[in-house]
Amino acid sequence: MAAEKTLLLILCVSVLLVSAAVGAKERCNPQDKKALLQLKKDLNNPYVLASWNPDEDCCTWYCVECDSKTNRIITFSIYLSVPEGKNFTAQIPNSIAGLPYLQTLELHHLPYLTGPLNPAIAKLTNLNFIRITRTNISGPVPAFLGQLKNLNFLDLSFNNLTGSIPPELAQLPKLETLHLDRNHLTGPIPPSFGSFKSNNPYVYLSHNNLSGPIPPSFLKLNFTTLDLSRNKLVGDASGLFGADKGTQTIDLSRNQFAFDLSKVKFPKTLIYLDLNHNKIYGEIPAQLTSLDLQFLNVSYNRLCGKIPVGGRLQDQDVYSYLHNKCLCGSPLPNNCTK
C-alpha cells in the first residue's frame, strides 16, 4: 500500500511538472515570438540578444517584458553603455510592427543605430512610452508620431534629427513629456504647440537651431518644465511666466530674447530660472526674494539697478549676475552708488 501511495505521488508530481513546463512554453505568444526572432535577425543578431533561444519562453528573454495577464510582449528595451553600444549596428527594421501590443519602446546609447525613424512605428498604436536617444538616427521628426494617441512620453534627444518640428505632435492627447533636445532641428516652434492637452507638460527643445518668436498660443501653457536654451529664438518671452502658473523650471538661456524683466510676474512654484546670454533689460524684481530659487542665472544681459536683498538671491554665485549693463549689489563686488 505504501509503495502504491509513493508511486501515485510521483505520478502526480510528474504530471504537475509536465503541466508547468507546457504552460511555461505556451506563455509566450507564438506570433510575438516569431516577430521577435525576425526583429533579432533584422538587427543583425546583436550580442545583447544572443540569449534569445527559440526553444525557450520569449517572456523570459532579455530586453523584453510580457503582460502578466495577456502574455503579449509589451516592452522592448535595449539600454547599453557606450562601449557596448558600438557593437550594435543596424537601422530600426519594419519587423518592429510585428509587436502590436507593445507599450514601451526604448533604444538608448546605440551610436551605430542609424537611418530614419521607421514608419512601421506608427502601427504600434498601444505605445505610451518611446525613448530613442543617444543614437545616430537622422532625418526629420516624423509627423506619423502624431498617430500614436496613447503616447505619454516621447524622448528623441541626443540624435541627428533635422528639419522642423511637426505640428502633429500637439495632437497627442495624452502626451506629458516631450524631449527633442540636442538635435539639429530648425524653424519656429509650431503654433499648434499651444494646444497641448496636458495641464503641466515637460517640454525640452534645447540645443537645436530653432528660430523666430514664441507663438502666442505657446505662451499660455502652464509648463512644469520648459527648456528652450541654446537656440536662436527671439522676441518677448515674458508671457511664459505668470503668477497663476505652476511652473518649476524655465531655461531660456543663450537665445536672443528681449523683454523688461522688471514687469514679469513669476510663479510661486519657480525653483530654477536661467536667462543668461539674452537681451533682457530692466531691473531684477523684488518678487524673486520670495521664491525658493535653487538656481538663478541672469548673466550676459542688459539688466540694471540693485540686486534685491533677501530670499536666495545672495546665495547665488557671482557669475550668475556678471556682464550686465549696470547691475550692482551683493553678491557682485561693485556696490550701488544710489
Tab-separated table of C-alpha atoms in Angstrom:
chain	number	residue	atom	x	y	z
A	1	MET	CA	0.000	0.000	0.000
A	2	ALA	CA	2.807	2.397	0.933
A	3	ALA	CA	4.576	1.648	-2.336
A	4	GLU	CA	1.381	2.369	-4.287
A	5	LYS	CA	0.921	5.726	-2.493
A	6	THR	CA	4.526	6.630	-3.221
A	7	LEU	CA	4.094	5.722	-6.903
A	8	LEU	CA	0.855	7.745	-7.082
A	9	LEU	CA	2.587	10.750	-5.507
A	10	ILE	CA	5.430	10.519	-8.009
A	11	LEU	CA	2.960	10.345	-10.889
A	12	CYS	CA	1.051	13.398	-9.583
A	13	VAL	CA	4.240	15.400	-9.187
A	14	SER	CA	5.354	14.375	-12.660
A	15	VAL	CA	2.052	15.473	-14.149
A	16	LEU	CA	2.348	18.845	-12.379
A	17	LEU	CA	5.896	19.326	-13.611
A	18	VAL	CA	4.935	18.443	-17.171
A	19	SER	CA	1.927	20.761	-16.993
A	20	ALA	CA	4.075	23.553	-15.653
A	21	ALA	CA	6.613	23.017	-18.381
A	22	VAL	CA	3.928	23.014	-21.040
A	23	GLY	CA	2.366	26.122	-19.507
A	24	ALA	CA	5.719	27.868	-19.471
A	25	LYS	CA	6.233	27.097	-23.144
A	26	GLU	CA	2.762	28.289	-24.001
A	27	ARG	CA	3.018	31.572	-22.107
A	28	CYS	CA	4.875	33.234	-24.984
A	29	ASN	CA	2.503	34.124	-27.767
A	30	PRO	CA	3.681	32.351	-30.965
A	31	GLN	CA	3.149	35.429	-33.115
A	32	ASP	CA	5.194	37.556	-30.731
A	33	LYS	CA	7.985	35.006	-30.657
A	34	LYS	CA	8.080	34.891	-34.453
A	35	ALA	CA	8.176	38.681	-34.616
A	36	LEU	CA	10.960	38.895	-32.024
A	37	LEU	CA	13.130	36.367	-33.826
A	38	GLN	CA	12.663	38.282	-37.069
A	39	LEU	CA	13.498	41.506	-35.247
A	40	LYS	CA	16.663	39.945	-33.898
A	41	LYS	CA	17.664	38.887	-37.421
A	42	ASP	CA	16.894	42.311	-38.880
A	43	LEU	CA	19.002	43.955	-36.172
A	44	ASN	CA	21.950	41.842	-37.374
A	45	ASN	CA	21.814	39.439	-34.424
A	46	PRO	CA	23.370	41.761	-31.847
A	47	TYR	CA	25.133	40.079	-28.972
A	48	VAL	CA	22.776	41.714	-26.475
A	49	LEU	CA	20.043	39.435	-27.885
A	50	ALA	CA	22.241	36.344	-28.066
A	51	SER	CA	20.310	34.683	-25.229
A	52	TRP	CA	17.093	34.599	-27.283
A	53	ASN	CA	16.707	30.845	-27.646
A	54	PRO	CA	13.779	29.814	-29.920
A	55	ASP	CA	13.209	26.771	-27.679
A	56	GLU	CA	12.605	28.921	-24.604
A	57	ASP	CA	9.743	31.089	-23.451
A	58	CYS	CA	10.165	34.534	-25.037
A	59	CYS	CA	8.638	36.081	-21.909
A	60	THR	CA	11.891	35.170	-20.147
A	61	TRP	CA	14.154	36.723	-22.771
A	62	TYR	CA	16.399	39.665	-22.038
A	63	CYS	CA	15.197	43.114	-23.188
A	64	VAL	CA	11.514	42.182	-23.372
A	65	GLU	CA	8.566	42.037	-20.984
A	66	CYS	CA	5.245	40.226	-21.255
A	67	ASP	CA	1.952	41.424	-19.858
A	68	SER	CA	1.082	39.399	-16.756
A	69	LYS	CA	-2.465	38.742	-17.973
A	70	THR	CA	-2.348	38.568	-21.761
A	71	ASN	CA	1.264	37.320	-22.056
A	72	ARG	CA	1.722	39.598	-25.065
A	73	ILE	CA	5.021	41.467	-25.453
A	74	ILE	CA	4.563	44.994	-24.051
A	75	THR	CA	8.192	46.150	-23.681
A	76	PHE	CA	11.195	46.071	-25.979
A	77	SER	CA	14.117	47.885	-24.366
A	78	ILE	CA	17.798	47.910	-25.318
A	79	TYR	CA	19.779	50.127	-22.964
A	80	LEU	CA	23.535	49.779	-23.352
A	81	SER	CA	26.613	51.577	-22.133
A	82	VAL	CA	28.511	53.452	-24.854
A	83	PRO	CA	31.280	50.820	-25.345
A	84	GLU	CA	28.694	48.052	-25.669
A	85	GLY	CA	26.537	50.147	-27.996
A	86	LYS	CA	29.359	50.393	-30.533
A	87	ASN	CA	28.771	46.731	-31.348
A	88	PHE	CA	25.141	47.386	-32.258
A	89	THR	CA	24.983	48.237	-35.990
A	90	ALA	CA	21.538	48.449	-37.521
A	91	GLN	CA	18.533	50.518	-38.503
A	92	ILE	CA	15.075	50.296	-36.983
A	93	PRO	CA	13.501	47.475	-39.065
A	94	ASN	CA	9.970	47.003	-40.390
A	95	SER	CA	9.623	43.914	-38.210
A	96	ILE	CA	9.118	46.131	-35.159
A	97	ALA	CA	5.498	46.408	-36.343
A	98	GLY	CA	5.048	42.706	-35.571
A	99	LEU	CA	4.621	43.528	-31.878
A	100	PRO	CA	1.145	45.146	-31.903
A	101	TYR	CA	0.730	45.119	-28.118
A	102	LEU	CA	3.990	46.972	-27.484
A	103	GLN	CA	3.646	49.789	-24.931
A	104	THR	CA	7.301	50.674	-24.314
A	105	LEU	CA	9.988	51.065	-26.973
A	106	GLU	CA	13.424	52.031	-25.706
A	107	LEU	CA	16.650	52.177	-27.752
A	108	HIS	CA	19.307	54.011	-25.763
A	109	HIS	CA	23.067	54.523	-26.100
A	110	LEU	CA	23.322	52.914	-29.530
A	111	PRO	CA	25.708	55.151	-31.532
A	112	TYR	CA	25.609	52.822	-34.540
A	113	LEU	CA	21.846	52.780	-34.809
A	114	THR	CA	21.307	54.811	-37.976
A	115	GLY	CA	18.740	55.751	-40.580
A	116	PRO	CA	15.385	57.468	-40.121
A	117	LEU	CA	12.620	56.672	-37.691
A	118	ASN	CA	10.776	53.840	-39.426
A	119	PRO	CA	7.088	54.488	-40.349
A	120	ALA	CA	6.405	50.966	-39.066
A	121	ILE	CA	6.405	52.501	-35.580
A	122	ALA	CA	3.096	54.188	-36.426
A	123	LYS	CA	1.449	50.750	-36.413
A	124	LEU	CA	2.237	50.307	-32.723
A	125	THR	CA	-0.853	52.146	-31.561
A	126	ASN	CA	-0.554	50.891	-27.969
A	127	LEU	CA	2.747	52.678	-27.414
A	128	ASN	CA	2.712	55.040	-24.452
A	129	PHE	CA	6.480	55.376	-23.941
A	130	ILE	CA	9.160	55.949	-26.608
A	131	ARG	CA	12.787	56.640	-25.779
A	132	ILE	CA	15.186	56.583	-28.730
A	133	THR	CA	18.185	58.547	-27.506
A	134	ARG	CA	21.928	58.869	-27.957
A	135	THR	CA	21.880	57.190	-31.354
A	136	ASN	CA	22.736	58.332	-34.875
A	137	ILE	CA	19.249	58.188	-36.283
A	138	SER	CA	18.722	61.032	-38.750
A	139	GLY	CA	16.108	62.624	-40.942
A	140	PRO	CA	13.067	64.538	-39.726
A	141	VAL	CA	10.969	64.109	-36.631
A	142	PRO	CA	8.179	62.246	-38.448
A	143	ALA	CA	4.617	63.512	-38.487
A	144	PHE	CA	3.356	59.927	-38.144
A	145	LEU	CA	4.177	60.076	-34.431
A	146	GLY	CA	1.016	62.161	-34.128
A	147	GLN	CA	-0.961	58.972	-34.815
A	148	LEU	CA	0.135	57.340	-31.555
A	149	LYS	CA	-2.783	58.577	-29.475
A	150	ASN	CA	-1.735	56.676	-26.341
A	151	LEU	CA	1.716	58.250	-26.231
A	152	ASN	CA	2.501	59.791	-22.862
A	153	PHE	CA	6.297	60.097	-23.046
A	154	LEU	CA	8.391	60.852	-26.153
A	155	ASP	CA	12.161	61.232	-25.907
A	156	LEU	CA	14.175	61.653	-29.122
A	157	SER	CA	17.063	63.606	-27.590
A	158	PHE	CA	20.774	63.304	-28.448
A	159	ASN	CA	20.308	62.223	-32.063
A	160	ASN	CA	20.931	63.717	-35.518
A	161	LEU	CA	17.376	64.663	-36.378
A	162	THR	CA	16.909	67.591	-38.741
A	163	GLY	CA	14.149	69.725	-40.202
A	164	SER	CA	11.263	71.401	-38.438
A	165	ILE	CA	9.154	70.234	-35.519
A	166	PRO	CA	5.967	68.612	-36.879
A	167	PRO	CA	2.821	70.343	-35.614
A	168	GLU	CA	1.131	66.938	-35.403
A	169	LEU	CA	2.864	66.233	-32.081
A	170	ALA	CA	0.479	68.673	-30.420
A	171	GLN	CA	-2.387	66.370	-31.425
A	172	LEU	CA	-1.263	63.695	-28.980
A	173	PRO	CA	-3.994	63.805	-26.320
A	174	LYS	CA	-2.006	62.098	-23.560
A	175	LEU	CA	1.481	63.498	-24.148
A	176	GLU	CA	3.006	64.871	-20.934
A	177	THR	CA	6.754	64.773	-21.618
A	178	LEU	CA	8.472	65.761	-24.865
A	179	HIS	CA	12.248	65.638	-25.420
A	180	LEU	CA	13.515	66.874	-28.783
A	181	ASP	CA	16.647	68.450	-27.323
A	182	ARG	CA	20.179	68.077	-28.676
A	183	ASN	CA	19.391	67.527	-32.319
A	184	HIS	CA	19.718	69.800	-35.369
A	185	LEU	CA	16.145	70.999	-35.647
A	186	THR	CA	15.372	74.269	-37.433
A	187	GLY	CA	12.455	76.598	-37.983
A	188	PRO	CA	9.970	78.008	-35.486
A	189	ILE	CA	8.098	76.411	-32.626
A	190	PRO	CA	4.794	75.351	-34.252
A	191	PRO	CA	1.788	77.488	-33.250
A	192	SER	CA	-0.087	74.226	-32.658
A	193	PHE	CA	2.094	73.579	-29.626
A	194	GLY	CA	-0.218	75.856	-27.682
A	195	SER	CA	-2.874	73.139	-27.861
A	196	PHE	CA	-1.110	70.538	-25.718
A	197	LYS	CA	-3.764	68.632	-23.799
A	198	SER	CA	-1.562	68.028	-20.739
A	199	ASN	CA	-2.137	70.539	-17.952
A	200	ASN	CA	1.505	70.678	-16.855
A	201	PRO	CA	3.752	69.379	-19.648
A	202	TYR	CA	7.503	68.859	-19.539
A	203	VAL	CA	8.970	70.234	-22.799
A	204	TYR	CA	12.658	70.139	-23.754
A	205	LEU	CA	13.669	71.742	-27.073
A	206	SER	CA	17.172	72.919	-26.162
A	207	HIS	CA	20.404	72.646	-28.162
A	208	ASN	CA	18.866	72.983	-31.612
A	209	ASN	CA	18.715	75.761	-34.210
A	210	LEU	CA	15.122	76.826	-33.665
A	211	SER	CA	14.364	80.409	-34.656
A	212	GLY	CA	11.648	83.024	-34.622
A	213	PRO	CA	9.411	84.277	-31.820
A	214	ILE	CA	7.438	82.249	-29.313
A	215	PRO	CA	3.927	81.557	-30.694
A	216	PRO	CA	1.241	83.410	-28.680
A	217	SER	CA	-0.619	80.142	-28.096
A	218	PHE	CA	2.533	78.591	-26.618
A	219	LEU	CA	2.793	81.407	-24.066
A	220	LYS	CA	-0.483	80.339	-22.487
A	221	LEU	CA	0.652	76.859	-21.498
A	222	ASN	CA	1.249	76.032	-17.858
A	223	PHE	CA	4.534	74.124	-18.049
A	224	THR	CA	6.094	72.194	-15.217
A	225	THR	CA	9.439	72.353	-17.038
A	226	LEU	CA	10.339	74.299	-20.174
A	227	ASP	CA	13.834	74.246	-21.675
A	228	LEU	CA	14.361	76.350	-24.812
A	229	SER	CA	18.050	77.026	-24.216
A	230	ARG	CA	20.719	77.243	-26.911
A	231	ASN	CA	18.558	78.117	-29.892
A	232	LYS	CA	18.078	81.254	-31.987
A	233	LEU	CA	14.704	82.284	-30.639
A	234	VAL	CA	13.828	85.969	-30.498
A	235	GLY	CA	11.283	88.441	-29.148
A	236	ASP	CA	9.278	88.735	-25.978
A	237	ALA	CA	9.188	85.567	-23.882
A	238	SER	CA	7.783	87.202	-20.744
A	239	GLY	CA	4.393	85.592	-21.381
A	240	LEU	CA	5.873	82.224	-20.464
A	241	PHE	CA	5.756	83.389	-16.861
A	242	GLY	CA	2.735	84.271	-14.754
A	243	ALA	CA	1.763	84.435	-11.101
A	244	ASP	CA	-1.065	81.968	-11.674
A	245	LYS	CA	1.117	79.280	-13.272
A	246	GLY	CA	2.691	76.244	-11.596
A	247	THR	CA	5.990	76.267	-13.468
A	248	GLN	CA	9.020	74.927	-11.611
A	249	THR	CA	11.830	75.173	-14.179
A	250	ILE	CA	12.411	77.605	-17.059
A	251	ASP	CA	15.617	77.738	-19.086
A	252	LEU	CA	15.694	80.380	-21.851
A	253	SER	CA	19.459	80.821	-21.887
A	254	ARG	CA	21.551	81.511	-24.992
A	255	ASN	CA	18.847	82.877	-27.264
A	256	GLN	CA	18.003	86.403	-28.385
A	257	PHE	CA	15.017	87.139	-26.184
A	258	ALA	CA	14.375	90.770	-25.292
A	259	PHE	CA	11.862	91.914	-22.657
A	260	ASP	CA	11.627	94.004	-19.484
A	261	LEU	CA	12.345	91.679	-16.564
A	262	SER	CA	11.051	94.180	-14.011
A	263	LYS	CA	7.486	93.731	-15.337
A	264	VAL	CA	7.453	89.937	-15.133
A	265	LYS	CA	5.269	88.164	-12.572
A	266	PHE	CA	6.820	84.859	-11.565
A	267	PRO	CA	5.104	81.631	-10.470
A	268	LYS	CA	5.404	80.976	-6.736
A	269	THR	CA	6.483	77.426	-7.596
A	270	LEU	CA	9.577	78.517	-9.572
A	271	ILE	CA	12.815	76.930	-8.322
A	272	TYR	CA	15.066	77.110	-11.411
A	273	LEU	CA	15.468	80.149	-13.686
A	274	ASP	CA	18.186	80.526	-16.325
A	275	LEU	CA	18.088	83.589	-18.590
A	276	ASN	CA	21.776	84.034	-19.368
A	277	HIS	CA	23.042	85.266	-22.761
A	278	ASN	CA	19.958	87.134	-23.997
A	279	LYS	CA	18.989	90.801	-24.438
A	280	ILE	CA	16.815	91.094	-21.353
A	281	TYR	CA	16.680	94.545	-19.759
A	282	GLY	CA	15.147	96.326	-16.765
A	283	GLU	CA	15.703	95.511	-13.096
A	284	ILE	CA	15.570	92.272	-11.148
A	285	PRO	CA	12.130	92.293	-9.491
A	286	ALA	CA	11.923	92.104	-5.721
A	287	GLN	CA	9.393	89.278	-6.070
A	288	LEU	CA	12.277	86.875	-6.676
A	289	THR	CA	13.261	87.246	-3.000
A	290	SER	CA	10.044	85.446	-2.038
A	291	LEU	CA	10.815	82.383	-4.149
A	292	ASP	CA	12.777	79.307	-3.117
A	293	LEU	CA	15.163	79.624	-6.057
A	294	GLN	CA	17.659	76.782	-6.088
A	295	PHE	CA	19.278	78.141	-9.253
A	296	LEU	CA	19.321	81.577	-10.879
A	297	ASN	CA	21.412	82.921	-13.757
A	298	VAL	CA	20.764	86.288	-15.415
A	299	SER	CA	24.318	86.921	-16.621
A	300	TYR	CA	25.152	88.381	-20.064
A	301	ASN	CA	22.035	90.517	-20.399
A	302	ARG	CA	21.266	94.245	-20.177
A	303	LEU	CA	19.987	94.470	-16.628
A	304	CYS	CA	20.445	97.497	-14.371
A	305	GLY	CA	19.796	98.508	-10.797
A	306	LYS	CA	20.406	96.909	-7.442
A	307	ILE	CA	20.074	93.184	-6.870
A	308	PRO	CA	17.228	92.860	-4.325
A	309	VAL	CA	18.324	91.658	-0.906
A	310	GLY	CA	16.622	88.623	0.542
A	311	GLY	CA	15.456	85.155	-0.266
A	312	ARG	CA	18.150	83.176	-2.037
A	313	LEU	CA	19.405	85.903	-4.370
A	314	GLN	CA	22.606	86.415	-2.394
A	315	ASP	CA	23.168	82.657	-2.222
A	316	GLN	CA	23.759	82.530	-5.972
A	317	ASP	CA	27.275	82.550	-7.402
A	318	VAL	CA	28.666	85.907	-8.519
A	319	TYR	CA	28.810	84.505	-12.066
A	320	SER	CA	25.032	84.367	-12.050
A	321	TYR	CA	24.928	88.184	-12.354
A	322	LEU	CA	28.060	89.140	-14.322
A	323	HIS	CA	28.153	91.017	-17.635
A	324	ASN	CA	25.052	93.142	-17.328
A	325	LYS	CA	24.769	96.794	-18.269
A	326	CYS	CA	24.698	98.346	-14.808
A	327	LEU	CA	23.723	95.710	-12.258
A	328	CYS	CA	25.106	96.187	-8.770
A	329	GLY	CA	24.920	94.936	-5.212
A	330	SER	CA	25.729	91.686	-3.421
A	331	PRO	CA	26.943	89.168	-4.465
A	332	LEU	CA	28.565	91.374	-7.152
A	333	PRO	CA	31.731	93.142	-5.927
A	334	ASN	CA	30.539	96.580	-7.084
A	335	ASN	CA	28.403	98.497	-4.590
A	336	CYS	CA	25.450	100.529	-5.715
A	337	THR	CA	26.071	104.290	-5.579
A	338	LYS	CA	22.411	105.212	-5.249
